[in-house]
PDB file of C-alpha atoms in Angstrom:
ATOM      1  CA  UNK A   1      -5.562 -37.129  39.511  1.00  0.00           C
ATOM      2  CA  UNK A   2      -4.870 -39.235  43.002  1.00  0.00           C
ATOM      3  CA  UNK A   3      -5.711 -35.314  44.936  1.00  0.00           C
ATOM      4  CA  UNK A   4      -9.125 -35.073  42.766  1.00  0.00           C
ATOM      5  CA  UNK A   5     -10.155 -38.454  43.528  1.00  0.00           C
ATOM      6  CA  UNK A   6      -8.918 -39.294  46.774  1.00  0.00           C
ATOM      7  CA  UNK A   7     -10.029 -35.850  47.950  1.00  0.00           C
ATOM      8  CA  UNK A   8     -13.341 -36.748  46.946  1.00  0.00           C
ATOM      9  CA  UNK A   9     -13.294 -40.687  48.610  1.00  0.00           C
ATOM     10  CA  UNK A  10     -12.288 -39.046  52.199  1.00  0.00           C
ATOM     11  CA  UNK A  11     -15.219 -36.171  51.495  1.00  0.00           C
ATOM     12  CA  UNK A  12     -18.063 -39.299  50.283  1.00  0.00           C
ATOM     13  CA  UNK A  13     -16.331 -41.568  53.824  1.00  0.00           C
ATOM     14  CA  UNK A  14     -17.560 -38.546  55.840  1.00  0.00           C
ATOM     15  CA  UNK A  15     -13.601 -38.300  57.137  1.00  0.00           C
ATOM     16  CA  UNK A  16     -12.631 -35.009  56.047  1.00  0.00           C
ATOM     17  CA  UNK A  17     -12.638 -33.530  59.475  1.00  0.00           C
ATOM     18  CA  UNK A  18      -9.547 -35.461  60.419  1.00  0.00           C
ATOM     19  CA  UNK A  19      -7.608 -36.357  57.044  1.00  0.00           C
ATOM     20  CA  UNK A  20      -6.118 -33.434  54.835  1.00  0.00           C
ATOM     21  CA  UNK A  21      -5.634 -34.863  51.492  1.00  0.00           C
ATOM     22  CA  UNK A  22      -2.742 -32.566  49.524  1.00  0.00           C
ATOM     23  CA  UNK A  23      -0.992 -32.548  46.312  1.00  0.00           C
ATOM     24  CA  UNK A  24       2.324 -31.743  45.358  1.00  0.00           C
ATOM     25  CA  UNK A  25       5.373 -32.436  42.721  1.00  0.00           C
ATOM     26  CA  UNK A  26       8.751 -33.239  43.608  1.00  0.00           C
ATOM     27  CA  UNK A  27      10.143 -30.218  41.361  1.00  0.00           C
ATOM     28  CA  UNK A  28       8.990 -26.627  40.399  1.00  0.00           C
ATOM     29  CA  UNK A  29       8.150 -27.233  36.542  1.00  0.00           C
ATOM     30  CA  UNK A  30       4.751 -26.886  36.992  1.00  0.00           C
ATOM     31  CA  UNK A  31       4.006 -24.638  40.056  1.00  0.00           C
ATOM     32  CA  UNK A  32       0.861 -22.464  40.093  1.00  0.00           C
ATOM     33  CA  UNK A  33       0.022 -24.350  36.616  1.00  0.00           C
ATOM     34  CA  UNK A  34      -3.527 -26.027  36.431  1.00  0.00           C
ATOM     35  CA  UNK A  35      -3.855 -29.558  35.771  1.00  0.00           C
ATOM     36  CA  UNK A  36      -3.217 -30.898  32.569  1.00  0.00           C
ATOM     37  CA  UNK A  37      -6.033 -30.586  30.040  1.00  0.00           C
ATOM     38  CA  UNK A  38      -5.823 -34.518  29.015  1.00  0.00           C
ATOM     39  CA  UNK A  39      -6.188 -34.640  32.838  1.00  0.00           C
ATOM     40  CA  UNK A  40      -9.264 -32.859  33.944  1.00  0.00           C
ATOM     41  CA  UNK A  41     -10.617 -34.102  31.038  1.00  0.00           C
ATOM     42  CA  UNK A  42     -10.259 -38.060  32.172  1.00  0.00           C
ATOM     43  CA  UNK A  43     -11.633 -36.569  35.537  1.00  0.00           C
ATOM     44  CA  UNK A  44     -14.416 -35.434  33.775  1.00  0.00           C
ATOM     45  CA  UNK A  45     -15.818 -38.396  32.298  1.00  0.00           C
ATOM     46  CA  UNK A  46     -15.724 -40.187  35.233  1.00  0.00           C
ATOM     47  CA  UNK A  47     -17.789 -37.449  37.884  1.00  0.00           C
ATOM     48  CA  UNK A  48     -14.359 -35.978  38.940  1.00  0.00           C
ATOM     49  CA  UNK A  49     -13.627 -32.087  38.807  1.00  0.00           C
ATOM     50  CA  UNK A  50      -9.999 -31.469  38.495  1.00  0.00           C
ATOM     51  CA  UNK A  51     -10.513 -27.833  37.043  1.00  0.00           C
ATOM     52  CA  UNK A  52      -9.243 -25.872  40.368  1.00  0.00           C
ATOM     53  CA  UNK A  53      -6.276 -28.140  40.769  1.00  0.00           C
ATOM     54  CA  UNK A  54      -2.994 -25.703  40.801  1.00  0.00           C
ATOM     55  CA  UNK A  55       0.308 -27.586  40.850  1.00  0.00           C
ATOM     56  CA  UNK A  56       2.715 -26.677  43.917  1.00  0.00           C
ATOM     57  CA  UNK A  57       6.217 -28.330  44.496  1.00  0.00           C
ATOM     58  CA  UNK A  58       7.068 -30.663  47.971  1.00  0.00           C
ATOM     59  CA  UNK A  59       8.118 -28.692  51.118  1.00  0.00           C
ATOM     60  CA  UNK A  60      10.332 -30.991  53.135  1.00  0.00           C
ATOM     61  CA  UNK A  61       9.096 -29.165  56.351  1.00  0.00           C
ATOM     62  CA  UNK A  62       5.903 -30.532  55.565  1.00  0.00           C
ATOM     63  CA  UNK A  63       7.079 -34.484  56.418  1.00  0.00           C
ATOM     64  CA  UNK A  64       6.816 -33.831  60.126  1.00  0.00           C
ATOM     65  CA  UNK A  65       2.923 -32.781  59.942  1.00  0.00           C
ATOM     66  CA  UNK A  66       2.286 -35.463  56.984  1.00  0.00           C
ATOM     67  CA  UNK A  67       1.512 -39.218  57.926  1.00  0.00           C
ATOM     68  CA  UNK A  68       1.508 -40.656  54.845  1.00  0.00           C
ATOM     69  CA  UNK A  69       3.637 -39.320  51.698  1.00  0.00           C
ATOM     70  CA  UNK A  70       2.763 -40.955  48.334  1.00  0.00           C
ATOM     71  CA  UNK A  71       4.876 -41.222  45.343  1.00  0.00           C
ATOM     72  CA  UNK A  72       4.256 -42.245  41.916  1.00  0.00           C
ATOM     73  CA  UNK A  73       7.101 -44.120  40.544  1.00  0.00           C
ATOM     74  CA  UNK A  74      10.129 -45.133  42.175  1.00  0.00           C
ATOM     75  CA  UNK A  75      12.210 -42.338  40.843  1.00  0.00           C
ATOM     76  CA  UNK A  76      10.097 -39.659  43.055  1.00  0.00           C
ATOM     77  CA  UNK A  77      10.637 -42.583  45.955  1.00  0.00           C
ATOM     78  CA  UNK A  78      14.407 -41.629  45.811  1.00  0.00           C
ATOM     79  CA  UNK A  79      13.562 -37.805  45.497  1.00  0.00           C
ATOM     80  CA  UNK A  80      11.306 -38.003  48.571  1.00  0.00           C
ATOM     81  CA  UNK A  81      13.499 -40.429  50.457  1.00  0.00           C
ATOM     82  CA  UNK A  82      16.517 -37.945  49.801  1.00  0.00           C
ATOM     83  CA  UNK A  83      14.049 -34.305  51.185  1.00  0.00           C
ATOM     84  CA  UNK A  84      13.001 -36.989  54.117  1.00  0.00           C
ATOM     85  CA  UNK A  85      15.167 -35.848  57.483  1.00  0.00           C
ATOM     86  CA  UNK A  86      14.435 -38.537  59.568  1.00  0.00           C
ATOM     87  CA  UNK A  87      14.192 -42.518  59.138  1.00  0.00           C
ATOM     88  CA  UNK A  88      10.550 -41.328  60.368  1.00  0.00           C
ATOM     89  CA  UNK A  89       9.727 -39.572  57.503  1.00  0.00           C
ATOM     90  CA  UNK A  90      11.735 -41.792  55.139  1.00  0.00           C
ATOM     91  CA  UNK A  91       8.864 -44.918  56.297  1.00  0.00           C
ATOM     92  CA  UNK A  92       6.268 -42.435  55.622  1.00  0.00           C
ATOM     93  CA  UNK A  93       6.739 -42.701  51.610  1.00  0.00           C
ATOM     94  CA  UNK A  94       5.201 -44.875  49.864  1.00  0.00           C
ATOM     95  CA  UNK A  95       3.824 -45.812  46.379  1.00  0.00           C
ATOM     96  CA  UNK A  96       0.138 -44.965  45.559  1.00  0.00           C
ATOM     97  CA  UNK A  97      -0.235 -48.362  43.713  1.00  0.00           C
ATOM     98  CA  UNK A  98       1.111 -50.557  47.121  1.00  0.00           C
ATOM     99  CA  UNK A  99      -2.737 -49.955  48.015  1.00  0.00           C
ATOM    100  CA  UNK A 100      -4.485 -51.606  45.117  1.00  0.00           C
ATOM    101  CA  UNK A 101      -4.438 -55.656  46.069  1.00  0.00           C
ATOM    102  CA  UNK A 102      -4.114 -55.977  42.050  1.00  0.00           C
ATOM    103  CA  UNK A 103      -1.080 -54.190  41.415  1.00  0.00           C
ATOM    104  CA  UNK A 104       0.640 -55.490  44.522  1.00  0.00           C
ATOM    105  CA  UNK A 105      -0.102 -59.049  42.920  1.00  0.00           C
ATOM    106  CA  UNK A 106       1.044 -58.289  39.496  1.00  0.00           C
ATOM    107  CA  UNK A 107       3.952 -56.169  40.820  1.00  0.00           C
ATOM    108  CA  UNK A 108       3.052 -52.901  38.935  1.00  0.00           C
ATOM    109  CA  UNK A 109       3.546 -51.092  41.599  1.00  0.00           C
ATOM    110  CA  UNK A 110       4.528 -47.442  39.446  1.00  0.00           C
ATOM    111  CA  UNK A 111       2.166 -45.647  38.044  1.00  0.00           C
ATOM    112  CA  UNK A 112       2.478 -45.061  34.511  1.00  0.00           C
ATOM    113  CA  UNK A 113       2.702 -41.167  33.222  1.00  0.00           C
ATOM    114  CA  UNK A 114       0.726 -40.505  30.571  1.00  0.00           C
ATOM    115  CA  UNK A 115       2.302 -36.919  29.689  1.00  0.00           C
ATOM    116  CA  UNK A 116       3.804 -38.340  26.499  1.00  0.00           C
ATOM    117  CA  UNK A 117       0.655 -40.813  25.665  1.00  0.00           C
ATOM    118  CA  UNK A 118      -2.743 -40.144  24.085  1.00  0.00           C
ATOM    119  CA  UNK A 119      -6.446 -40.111  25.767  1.00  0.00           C
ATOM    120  CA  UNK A 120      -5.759 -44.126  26.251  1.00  0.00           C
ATOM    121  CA  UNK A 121      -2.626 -43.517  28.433  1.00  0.00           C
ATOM    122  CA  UNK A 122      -4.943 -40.785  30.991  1.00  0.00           C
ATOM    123  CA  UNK A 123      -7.572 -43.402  30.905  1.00  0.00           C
ATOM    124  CA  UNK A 124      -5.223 -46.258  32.273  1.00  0.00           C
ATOM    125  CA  UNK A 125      -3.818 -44.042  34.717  1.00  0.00           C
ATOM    126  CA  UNK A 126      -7.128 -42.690  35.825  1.00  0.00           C
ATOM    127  CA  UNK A 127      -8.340 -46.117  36.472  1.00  0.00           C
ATOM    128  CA  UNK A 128      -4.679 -47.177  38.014  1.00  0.00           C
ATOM    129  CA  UNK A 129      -4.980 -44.150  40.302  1.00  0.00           C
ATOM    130  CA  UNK A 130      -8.611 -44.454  40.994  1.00  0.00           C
ATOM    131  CA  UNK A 131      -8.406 -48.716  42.372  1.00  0.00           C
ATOM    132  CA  UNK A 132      -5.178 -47.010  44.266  1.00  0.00           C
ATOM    133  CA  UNK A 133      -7.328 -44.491  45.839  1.00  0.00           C
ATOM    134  CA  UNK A 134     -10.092 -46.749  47.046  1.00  0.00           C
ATOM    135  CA  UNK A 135      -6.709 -48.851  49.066  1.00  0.00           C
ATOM    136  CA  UNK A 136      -5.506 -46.384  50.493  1.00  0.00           C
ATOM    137  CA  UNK A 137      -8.975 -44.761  51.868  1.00  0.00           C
ATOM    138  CA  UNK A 138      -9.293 -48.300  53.381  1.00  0.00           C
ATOM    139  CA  UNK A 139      -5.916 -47.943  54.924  1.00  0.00           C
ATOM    140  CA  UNK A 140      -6.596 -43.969  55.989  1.00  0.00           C
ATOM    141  CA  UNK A 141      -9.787 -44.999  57.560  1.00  0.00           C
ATOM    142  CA  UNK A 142      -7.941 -47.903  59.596  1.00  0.00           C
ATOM    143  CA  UNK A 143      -5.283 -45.562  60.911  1.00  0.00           C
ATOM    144  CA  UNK A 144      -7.721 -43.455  61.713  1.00  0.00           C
ATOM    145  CA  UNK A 145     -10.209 -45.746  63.378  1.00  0.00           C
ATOM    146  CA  UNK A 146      -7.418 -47.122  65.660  1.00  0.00           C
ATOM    147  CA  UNK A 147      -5.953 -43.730  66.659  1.00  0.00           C
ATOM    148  CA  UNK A 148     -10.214 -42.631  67.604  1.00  0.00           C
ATOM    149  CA  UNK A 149     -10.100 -46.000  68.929  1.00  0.00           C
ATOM    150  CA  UNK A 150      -7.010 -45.185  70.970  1.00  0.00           C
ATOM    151  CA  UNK A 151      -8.156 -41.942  72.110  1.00  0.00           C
ATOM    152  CA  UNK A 152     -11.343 -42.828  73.369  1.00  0.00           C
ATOM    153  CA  UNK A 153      -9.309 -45.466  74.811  1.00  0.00           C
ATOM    154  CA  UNK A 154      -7.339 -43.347  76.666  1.00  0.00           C
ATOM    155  CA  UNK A 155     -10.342 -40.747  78.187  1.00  0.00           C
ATOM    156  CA  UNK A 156     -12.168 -43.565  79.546  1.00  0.00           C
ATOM    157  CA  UNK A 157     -11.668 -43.161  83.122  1.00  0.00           C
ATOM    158  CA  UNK A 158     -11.894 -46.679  85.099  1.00  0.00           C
ATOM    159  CA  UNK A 159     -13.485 -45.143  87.508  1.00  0.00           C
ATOM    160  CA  UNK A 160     -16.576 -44.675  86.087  1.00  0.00           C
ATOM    161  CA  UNK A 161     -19.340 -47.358  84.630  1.00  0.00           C
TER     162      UNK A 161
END
């Protein structure tokens, strides 16, 4: 869901050029697999298409070119923390839900998996997922603005007016 989506928030921001938005599990259950049914179906009714999703597992290697690695739940924290080489990468994980203001307040920061649930369960992820999404664009776009900012920064020549 949080590929579909936030996929889609970088494409509508007009940022796409400069963030790569990627999906990936932390084990190989599900590799080459499209996303669940229950899932593009949640997608679905809310504008989303999640049919060409294909499920790939993590590639540690990847950490060095990543700048932000986002886990679900706590217990693919410790997975990610444990593939993570570097204290670098390690502070590059975090938890999709530490972007929406209202889980951070109510400290529900894990997503909940609705594999074993019913339509209800995909619906409160989707919309757990989807406030996430909108956070973390805002944070993506403020990274971004300050490394433009930096760079622009850094070509100005004094010299000139």
């Amino acid at each position: 869901m949080g590929h579909v989506i936030l996929q889609r928030l970088v494409d509508d921001a007009g940022i796409a050029d400069h963030v790569r938005v990627s999906s990936s599990g932390t084990g190989d259950w599900h590799v080459g697999e499209h996303a669940d049914p229950r899932t593009v179906q949640v997608l679905a009714e809310h504008g989303y298409d999640g049919s060409r999703h294909r499920a790939r597992e993590f590639d540690p290697d990847e950490f060095d070119d990543l700048d932000l690695v986002l886990a679900s739940d706590e217990g693919h924290v410790r997975t990610l923390q444990r593939l993570a080489r570097t204290p670098r990468n390690r502070s590059k994980i975090r938890l999709v839900r530490e972007f929406d203001p209202e889980a951070v307040a109510a400290g529900t920061l894990e997503t909940g998996d609705p594999w074993y649930g019913g339509p209800e369960h995909f619906a409160r992820c989707f919309a757990e997922v989807e406030a996430a999404c909108h956070g973390i664009l805002h944070h993506v776009r403020d990274q971004l603005d300050g490394r433009l900012a930096g760079r622009a920064h850094s070509q100005h020549d004094p010299e000139q007016p």
